[in-house]
């Protein structure tokens, strides 16, 4: 069970966050690689803003929170925005490693796309790897909805978190936990 603690004041202006927990099937490799990628992209507007790690008893990291974006999954009409954000990631020497159409989040109000799902992202100087990944974006965005559906996606338990002032409130399947 995770202990929810008051958030630092610099997170108080974020009204909604998304939490990812270690027990999710896609996070079986652990949180380290994804946390490291969020640290490398911080300030570059490549992914949702990393807000905090979630700890158990203030010791063991069991998850993390990122900004919730009013976004939609990219389509071929968003190709330029998707290529632009992936290019920004690659200029930092990072390959996403697992691009799918839903790796891209398009936020019209900000006029850009963001990347997420950095579980197997890695640093590389191999330009061939980066070029191949960048060249794959168009085909990825042309995929139909049916090819994107995977049986386990329905079972993932992503949590929405509302930051009210400096206290966190969790909503999971209609149940609420708070620590005020």
PDB file of C-alpha atoms in Angstrom:
ATOM      1  CA  UNK A   1       0.000   0.000   0.000  1.00  0.00           C
ATOM      2  CA  UNK A   2       1.366   3.413  -0.901  1.00  0.00           C
ATOM      3  CA  UNK A   3       1.504   6.252   1.584  1.00  0.00           C
ATOM      4  CA  UNK A   4       0.242   9.484   0.091  1.00  0.00           C
ATOM      5  CA  UNK A   5       2.075  12.565   1.362  1.00  0.00           C
ATOM      6  CA  UNK A   6       1.581  16.264   0.838  1.00  0.00           C
ATOM      7  CA  UNK A   7       2.997  17.515  -2.422  1.00  0.00           C
ATOM      8  CA  UNK A   8       5.709  20.165  -2.685  1.00  0.00           C
ATOM      9  CA  UNK A   9       4.307  23.643  -3.215  1.00  0.00           C
ATOM     10  CA  UNK A  10       5.665  23.811  -6.776  1.00  0.00           C
ATOM     11  CA  UNK A  11       3.137  21.107  -7.729  1.00  0.00           C
ATOM     12  CA  UNK A  12       0.155  22.990  -6.308  1.00  0.00           C
ATOM     13  CA  UNK A  13      -0.808  24.613  -9.603  1.00  0.00           C
ATOM     14  CA  UNK A  14      -1.286  21.261 -11.355  1.00  0.00           C
ATOM     15  CA  UNK A  15      -4.894  20.285 -10.811  1.00  0.00           C
ATOM     16  CA  UNK A  16      -4.763  16.800 -12.343  1.00  0.00           C
ATOM     17  CA  UNK A  17      -1.945  14.257 -12.601  1.00  0.00           C
ATOM     18  CA  UNK A  18      -1.578  10.690 -13.805  1.00  0.00           C
ATOM     19  CA  UNK A  19       0.062   8.076 -11.580  1.00  0.00           C
ATOM     20  CA  UNK A  20       1.948   5.035 -12.817  1.00  0.00           C
ATOM     21  CA  UNK A  21       2.578   2.163 -10.423  1.00  0.00           C
ATOM     22  CA  UNK A  22       5.270  -0.490 -10.449  1.00  0.00           C
ATOM     23  CA  UNK A  23       2.709  -3.307 -10.535  1.00  0.00           C
ATOM     24  CA  UNK A  24       1.389  -2.357 -13.954  1.00  0.00           C
ATOM     25  CA  UNK A  25       2.263  -5.022 -16.550  1.00  0.00           C
ATOM     26  CA  UNK A  26       4.091  -2.567 -18.810  1.00  0.00           C
ATOM     27  CA  UNK A  27       6.344  -1.399 -15.984  1.00  0.00           C
ATOM     28  CA  UNK A  28       7.832  -4.804 -15.245  1.00  0.00           C
ATOM     29  CA  UNK A  29      11.309  -3.513 -16.116  1.00  0.00           C
ATOM     30  CA  UNK A  30      11.072  -1.161 -13.155  1.00  0.00           C
ATOM     31  CA  UNK A  31      10.776   2.573 -12.827  1.00  0.00           C
ATOM     32  CA  UNK A  32      14.463   3.457 -13.108  1.00  0.00           C
ATOM     33  CA  UNK A  33      14.792   3.661 -16.889  1.00  0.00           C
ATOM     34  CA  UNK A  34      11.609   5.689 -17.338  1.00  0.00           C
ATOM     35  CA  UNK A  35      12.481   8.048 -14.467  1.00  0.00           C
ATOM     36  CA  UNK A  36      15.938   8.560 -15.977  1.00  0.00           C
ATOM     37  CA  UNK A  37      14.413   9.454 -19.345  1.00  0.00           C
ATOM     38  CA  UNK A  38      12.039  11.952 -17.726  1.00  0.00           C
ATOM     39  CA  UNK A  39      15.062  13.539 -16.007  1.00  0.00           C
ATOM     40  CA  UNK A  40      16.914  13.857 -19.334  1.00  0.00           C
ATOM     41  CA  UNK A  41      13.952  15.442 -21.147  1.00  0.00           C
ATOM     42  CA  UNK A  42      13.019  17.810 -18.307  1.00  0.00           C
ATOM     43  CA  UNK A  43      12.534  21.336 -19.646  1.00  0.00           C
ATOM     44  CA  UNK A  44      12.533  20.300 -23.316  1.00  0.00           C
ATOM     45  CA  UNK A  45       8.728  19.961 -23.729  1.00  0.00           C
ATOM     46  CA  UNK A  46       9.050  16.430 -25.078  1.00  0.00           C
ATOM     47  CA  UNK A  47       6.802  14.587 -22.627  1.00  0.00           C
ATOM     48  CA  UNK A  48       4.242  15.421 -19.958  1.00  0.00           C
ATOM     49  CA  UNK A  49       5.827  17.245 -17.033  1.00  0.00           C
ATOM     50  CA  UNK A  50       7.228  14.828 -14.447  1.00  0.00           C
ATOM     51  CA  UNK A  51       5.721  15.826 -11.088  1.00  0.00           C
ATOM     52  CA  UNK A  52       6.916  13.429  -8.403  1.00  0.00           C
ATOM     53  CA  UNK A  53       7.840   9.919  -7.406  1.00  0.00           C
ATOM     54  CA  UNK A  54       5.321   7.992  -5.322  1.00  0.00           C
ATOM     55  CA  UNK A  55       6.943   6.229  -2.399  1.00  0.00           C
ATOM     56  CA  UNK A  56       5.949   3.514   0.008  1.00  0.00           C
ATOM     57  CA  UNK A  57       6.628   4.596   3.592  1.00  0.00           C
ATOM     58  CA  UNK A  58       8.727   7.463   2.197  1.00  0.00           C
ATOM     59  CA  UNK A  59      11.448   4.962   1.265  1.00  0.00           C
ATOM     60  CA  UNK A  60      10.843   2.694  -1.727  1.00  0.00           C
ATOM     61  CA  UNK A  61       9.782   4.299  -5.016  1.00  0.00           C
ATOM     62  CA  UNK A  62       6.718   2.463  -6.304  1.00  0.00           C
ATOM     63  CA  UNK A  63       5.488   4.854  -8.976  1.00  0.00           C
ATOM     64  CA  UNK A  64       5.515   8.353 -10.358  1.00  0.00           C
ATOM     65  CA  UNK A  65       3.140  11.135 -11.357  1.00  0.00           C
ATOM     66  CA  UNK A  66       3.109  13.110 -14.581  1.00  0.00           C
ATOM     67  CA  UNK A  67       1.008  16.023 -15.726  1.00  0.00           C
ATOM     68  CA  UNK A  68      -2.339  15.083 -17.242  1.00  0.00           C
ATOM     69  CA  UNK A  69      -2.729  16.579 -20.703  1.00  0.00           C
ATOM     70  CA  UNK A  70      -5.968  17.264 -22.557  1.00  0.00           C
ATOM     71  CA  UNK A  71      -4.682  15.292 -25.513  1.00  0.00           C
ATOM     72  CA  UNK A  72      -5.698  12.760 -28.111  1.00  0.00           C
ATOM     73  CA  UNK A  73      -3.845   9.950 -29.868  1.00  0.00           C
ATOM     74  CA  UNK A  74      -2.049  11.099 -32.999  1.00  0.00           C
ATOM     75  CA  UNK A  75      -3.116  10.299 -36.543  1.00  0.00           C
ATOM     76  CA  UNK A  76      -1.434  10.824 -39.896  1.00  0.00           C
ATOM     77  CA  UNK A  77      -2.741  14.423 -39.942  1.00  0.00           C
ATOM     78  CA  UNK A  78      -0.403  15.108 -36.993  1.00  0.00           C
ATOM     79  CA  UNK A  79       2.719  13.786 -38.748  1.00  0.00           C
ATOM     80  CA  UNK A  80       4.653  17.081 -38.615  1.00  0.00           C
ATOM     81  CA  UNK A  81       4.072  17.519 -34.867  1.00  0.00           C
ATOM     82  CA  UNK A  82       5.032  13.905 -34.150  1.00  0.00           C
ATOM     83  CA  UNK A  83       8.211  14.089 -36.215  1.00  0.00           C
ATOM     84  CA  UNK A  84       9.103  17.361 -34.470  1.00  0.00           C
ATOM     85  CA  UNK A  85       8.790  15.953 -30.940  1.00  0.00           C
ATOM     86  CA  UNK A  86      10.622  12.725 -31.792  1.00  0.00           C
ATOM     87  CA  UNK A  87      13.398  14.792 -33.386  1.00  0.00           C
ATOM     88  CA  UNK A  88      13.724  16.778 -30.142  1.00  0.00           C
ATOM     89  CA  UNK A  89      14.070  13.529 -28.180  1.00  0.00           C
ATOM     90  CA  UNK A  90      16.663  12.211 -30.601  1.00  0.00           C
ATOM     91  CA  UNK A  91      18.712  15.434 -30.502  1.00  0.00           C
ATOM     92  CA  UNK A  92      19.268  14.538 -26.843  1.00  0.00           C
ATOM     93  CA  UNK A  93      20.641  11.171 -27.999  1.00  0.00           C
ATOM     94  CA  UNK A  94      17.600   9.204 -26.823  1.00  0.00           C
ATOM     95  CA  UNK A  95      15.742   6.555 -28.817  1.00  0.00           C
ATOM     96  CA  UNK A  96      12.144   5.978 -27.719  1.00  0.00           C
ATOM     97  CA  UNK A  97      12.500   2.259 -28.323  1.00  0.00           C
ATOM     98  CA  UNK A  98       8.822   1.332 -28.533  1.00  0.00           C
ATOM     99  CA  UNK A  99       6.975   3.756 -30.784  1.00  0.00           C
ATOM    100  CA  UNK A 100       3.298   3.143 -31.411  1.00  0.00           C
ATOM    101  CA  UNK A 101       0.583   5.519 -32.485  1.00  0.00           C
ATOM    102  CA  UNK A 102      -0.466   6.004 -28.879  1.00  0.00           C
ATOM    103  CA  UNK A 103       3.100   6.987 -27.899  1.00  0.00           C
ATOM    104  CA  UNK A 104       2.197  10.433 -29.247  1.00  0.00           C
ATOM    105  CA  UNK A 105      -0.165  12.764 -27.383  1.00  0.00           C
ATOM    106  CA  UNK A 106      -1.438  15.712 -29.430  1.00  0.00           C
ATOM    107  CA  UNK A 107      -2.403  18.835 -27.488  1.00  0.00           C
ATOM    108  CA  UNK A 108      -4.127  21.302 -29.807  1.00  0.00           C
ATOM    109  CA  UNK A 109      -4.193  24.092 -27.208  1.00  0.00           C
ATOM    110  CA  UNK A 110      -0.369  24.009 -27.130  1.00  0.00           C
ATOM    111  CA  UNK A 111       0.032  23.372 -30.851  1.00  0.00           C
ATOM    112  CA  UNK A 112       2.292  20.365 -30.373  1.00  0.00           C
ATOM    113  CA  UNK A 113       2.613  16.666 -29.731  1.00  0.00           C
ATOM    114  CA  UNK A 114       4.252  15.028 -26.725  1.00  0.00           C
ATOM    115  CA  UNK A 115       5.777  11.591 -26.236  1.00  0.00           C
ATOM    116  CA  UNK A 116       5.184   9.218 -23.352  1.00  0.00           C
ATOM    117  CA  UNK A 117       5.806   5.570 -22.506  1.00  0.00           C
ATOM    118  CA  UNK A 118       9.571   5.717 -22.008  1.00  0.00           C
ATOM    119  CA  UNK A 119       9.852   2.300 -20.295  1.00  0.00           C
ATOM    120  CA  UNK A 120      12.430   0.993 -22.755  1.00  0.00           C
ATOM    121  CA  UNK A 121      13.905   4.253 -24.044  1.00  0.00           C
ATOM    122  CA  UNK A 122      17.685   4.332 -24.172  1.00  0.00           C
ATOM    123  CA  UNK A 123      20.550   6.640 -25.018  1.00  0.00           C
ATOM    124  CA  UNK A 124      22.469   5.994 -28.222  1.00  0.00           C
ATOM    125  CA  UNK A 125      24.904   7.705 -30.565  1.00  0.00           C
ATOM    126  CA  UNK A 126      23.986   5.331 -33.398  1.00  0.00           C
ATOM    127  CA  UNK A 127      22.493   7.653 -36.019  1.00  0.00           C
ATOM    128  CA  UNK A 128      21.240   4.656 -38.000  1.00  0.00           C
ATOM    129  CA  UNK A 129      19.025   3.595 -35.085  1.00  0.00           C
ATOM    130  CA  UNK A 130      17.683   7.120 -34.624  1.00  0.00           C
ATOM    131  CA  UNK A 131      17.057   7.615 -38.353  1.00  0.00           C
ATOM    132  CA  UNK A 132      15.225   4.287 -38.621  1.00  0.00           C
ATOM    133  CA  UNK A 133      13.000   5.201 -35.677  1.00  0.00           C
ATOM    134  CA  UNK A 134      12.255   8.633 -37.154  1.00  0.00           C
ATOM    135  CA  UNK A 135      11.492   7.114 -40.573  1.00  0.00           C
ATOM    136  CA  UNK A 136       8.955   4.753 -38.968  1.00  0.00           C
ATOM    137  CA  UNK A 137       6.677   7.537 -37.698  1.00  0.00           C
ATOM    138  CA  UNK A 138       4.607   7.895 -40.874  1.00  0.00           C
ATOM    139  CA  UNK A 139       3.804   4.170 -41.064  1.00  0.00           C
ATOM    140  CA  UNK A 140       3.027   4.063 -37.347  1.00  0.00           C
ATOM    141  CA  UNK A 141       0.546   6.934 -37.672  1.00  0.00           C
ATOM    142  CA  UNK A 142      -1.190   5.215 -40.597  1.00  0.00           C
ATOM    143  CA  UNK A 143      -2.074   2.180 -38.479  1.00  0.00           C
ATOM    144  CA  UNK A 144      -5.771   1.528 -38.012  1.00  0.00           C
ATOM    145  CA  UNK A 145      -7.543   1.410 -34.655  1.00  0.00           C
ATOM    146  CA  UNK A 146      -7.910  -2.374 -34.903  1.00  0.00           C
ATOM    147  CA  UNK A 147      -4.154  -2.953 -35.112  1.00  0.00           C
ATOM    148  CA  UNK A 148      -3.630  -0.840 -32.022  1.00  0.00           C
ATOM    149  CA  UNK A 149      -5.952  -2.790 -29.782  1.00  0.00           C
ATOM    150  CA  UNK A 150      -4.190  -5.165 -27.440  1.00  0.00           C
ATOM    151  CA  UNK A 151      -6.003  -7.404 -24.945  1.00  0.00           C
ATOM    152  CA  UNK A 152      -4.018  -6.167 -21.941  1.00  0.00           C
ATOM    153  CA  UNK A 153      -4.723  -2.458 -22.539  1.00  0.00           C
ATOM    154  CA  UNK A 154      -8.211  -2.863 -21.098  1.00  0.00           C
ATOM    155  CA  UNK A 155      -6.723  -4.237 -17.880  1.00  0.00           C
ATOM    156  CA  UNK A 156      -4.228  -1.449 -17.134  1.00  0.00           C
ATOM    157  CA  UNK A 157      -5.073   0.566 -14.037  1.00  0.00           C
ATOM    158  CA  UNK A 158      -4.030   4.143 -14.662  1.00  0.00           C
ATOM    159  CA  UNK A 159      -4.990   6.378 -11.771  1.00  0.00           C
ATOM    160  CA  UNK A 160      -6.144   9.962 -12.005  1.00  0.00           C
ATOM    161  CA  UNK A 161      -4.960  12.160  -9.180  1.00  0.00           C
ATOM    162  CA  UNK A 162      -6.402  15.529  -8.306  1.00  0.00           C
ATOM    163  CA  UNK A 163      -4.097  17.903  -6.471  1.00  0.00           C
ATOM    164  CA  UNK A 164      -6.306  20.059  -4.281  1.00  0.00           C
ATOM    165  CA  UNK A 165      -4.123  22.729  -2.795  1.00  0.00           C
ATOM    166  CA  UNK A 166      -1.230  20.658  -1.527  1.00  0.00           C
ATOM    167  CA  UNK A 167      -3.051  17.419  -0.740  1.00  0.00           C
ATOM    168  CA  UNK A 168      -3.435  14.505  -3.109  1.00  0.00           C
ATOM    169  CA  UNK A 169      -6.696  12.701  -3.733  1.00  0.00           C
ATOM    170  CA  UNK A 170      -6.717   9.367  -5.607  1.00  0.00           C
ATOM    171  CA  UNK A 171      -9.661   8.118  -7.658  1.00  0.00           C
ATOM    172  CA  UNK A 172      -9.585   4.445  -8.679  1.00  0.00           C
ATOM    173  CA  UNK A 173     -12.715   2.717  -9.939  1.00  0.00           C
ATOM    174  CA  UNK A 174     -14.935   5.073  -7.950  1.00  0.00           C
ATOM    175  CA  UNK A 175     -12.997   4.678  -4.692  1.00  0.00           C
ATOM    176  CA  UNK A 176     -11.273   7.692  -3.160  1.00  0.00           C
ATOM    177  CA  UNK A 177      -8.215   7.798  -0.894  1.00  0.00           C
ATOM    178  CA  UNK A 178      -7.022  11.058   0.588  1.00  0.00           C
ATOM    179  CA  UNK A 179      -4.251  12.288   2.841  1.00  0.00           C
ATOM    180  CA  UNK A 180      -5.008  15.874   3.790  1.00  0.00           C
TER     181      UNK A 180
END
